[in-house]
Amino acid sequence: AVLRRAHEMIDDDATDDAALVERLGGTVAVVEGDPENIKVTYRGDLAIVETILLGRSDHG
């Protein structure tokens, strides 16, 4: 709900969701996550995903 409101209310040149939430007065935190949970943005990222998936199939 906070992120949706930030996108609806803030109309500027924010570069990411965190910046929008902060401009709305919200707090943003960094938390540790699964290192295999990667964002696929570029074609080269697919090779990383493929490596991860192949590694999983070899182990189980």
C-alpha positions as YAML, in Angstrom:
chain: A
units: angstrom
residues:
- id: 1
  name: ALA
  ca: [0.00, 0.00, 0.00]
- id: 2
  name: VAL
  ca: [2.84, 2.42, 0.82]
- id: 3
  name: LEU
  ca: [4.64, 1.84, -2.45]
- id: 4
  name: ARG
  ca: [1.47, 2.21, -4.49]
- id: 5
  name: ARG
  ca: [0.65, 5.47, -2.69]
- id: 6
  name: ALA
  ca: [4.19, 6.75, -3.30]
- id: 7
  name: HIS
  ca: [3.86, 6.08, -7.03]
- id: 8
  name: GLU
  ca: [0.47, 7.81, -7.13]
- id: 9
  name: MET
  ca: [1.48, 10.87, -5.10]
- id: 10
  name: ILE
  ca: [5.09, 11.55, -6.08]
- id: 11
  name: ASP
  ca: [5.66, 12.74, -9.62]
- id: 12
  name: ASP
  ca: [9.34, 13.50, -10.05]
- id: 13
  name: ASP
  ca: [12.61, 12.05, -11.23]
- id: 14
  name: ALA
  ca: [13.06, 9.42, -8.52]
- id: 15
  name: THR
  ca: [15.35, 6.67, -9.75]
- id: 16
  name: ASP
  ca: [13.82, 3.80, -7.77]
- id: 17
  name: ASP
  ca: [11.00, 2.75, -5.45]
- id: 18
  name: ALA
  ca: [13.04, 3.46, -2.31]
- id: 19
  name: ALA
  ca: [13.50, 7.09, -3.31]
- id: 20
  name: LEU
  ca: [9.76, 7.48, -3.86]
- id: 21
  name: VAL
  ca: [8.90, 6.05, -0.45]
- id: 22
  name: GLU
  ca: [11.49, 8.25, 1.26]
- id: 23
  name: ARG
  ca: [10.11, 11.36, -0.49]
- id: 24
  name: LEU
  ca: [6.69, 10.43, 0.85]
- id: 25
  name: GLY
  ca: [8.20, 10.40, 4.36]
- id: 26
  name: GLY
  ca: [8.49, 6.64, 4.67]
- id: 27
  name: THR
  ca: [11.39, 4.64, 6.01]
- id: 28
  name: VAL
  ca: [13.37, 2.27, 3.80]
- id: 29
  name: ALA
  ca: [15.44, -0.59, 5.20]
- id: 30
  name: VAL
  ca: [17.90, -3.01, 3.69]
- id: 31
  name: VAL
  ca: [17.40, -6.62, 4.74]
- id: 32
  name: GLU
  ca: [19.40, -9.72, 3.98]
- id: 33
  name: GLY
  ca: [17.79, -11.98, 1.44]
- id: 34
  name: ASP
  ca: [18.53, -15.05, -0.62]
- id: 35
  name: PRO
  ca: [21.57, -14.34, -2.83]
- id: 36
  name: GLU
  ca: [20.01, -16.48, -5.57]
- id: 37
  name: ASN
  ca: [16.97, -14.20, -5.75]
- id: 38
  name: ILE
  ca: [18.36, -11.91, -8.41]
- id: 39
  name: LYS
  ca: [16.77, -9.27, -10.59]
- id: 40
  name: VAL
  ca: [16.94, -10.13, -14.28]
- id: 41
  name: THR
  ca: [17.49, -6.84, -16.07]
- id: 42
  name: TYR
  ca: [20.03, -7.54, -18.78]
- id: 43
  name: ARG
  ca: [20.51, -10.43, -21.19]
- id: 44
  name: GLY
  ca: [23.69, -11.39, -19.31]
- id: 45
  name: ASP
  ca: [21.64, -11.89, -16.13]
- id: 46
  name: LEU
  ca: [20.01, -14.90, -17.78]
- id: 47
  name: ALA
  ca: [23.36, -16.72, -17.78]
- id: 48
  name: ILE
  ca: [23.54, -16.23, -14.01]
- id: 49
  name: VAL
  ca: [20.02, -17.62, -13.59]
- id: 50
  name: GLU
  ca: [20.88, -20.58, -15.80]
- id: 51
  name: THR
  ca: [23.96, -21.34, -13.68]
- id: 52
  name: ILE
  ca: [21.88, -21.19, -10.50]
- id: 53
  name: LEU
  ca: [19.19, -23.47, -11.91]
- id: 54
  name: LEU
  ca: [21.69, -25.98, -13.28]
- id: 55
  name: GLY
  ca: [23.39, -26.08, -9.89]
- id: 56
  name: ARG
  ca: [20.09, -26.84, -8.22]
- id: 57
  name: SER
  ca: [19.26, -29.71, -10.56]
- id: 58
  name: ASP
  ca: [22.69, -31.28, -9.92]
- id: 59
  name: HIS
  ca: [22.06, -31.31, -6.19]
- id: 60
  name: GLY
  ca: [18.67, -32.57, -5.91]
...
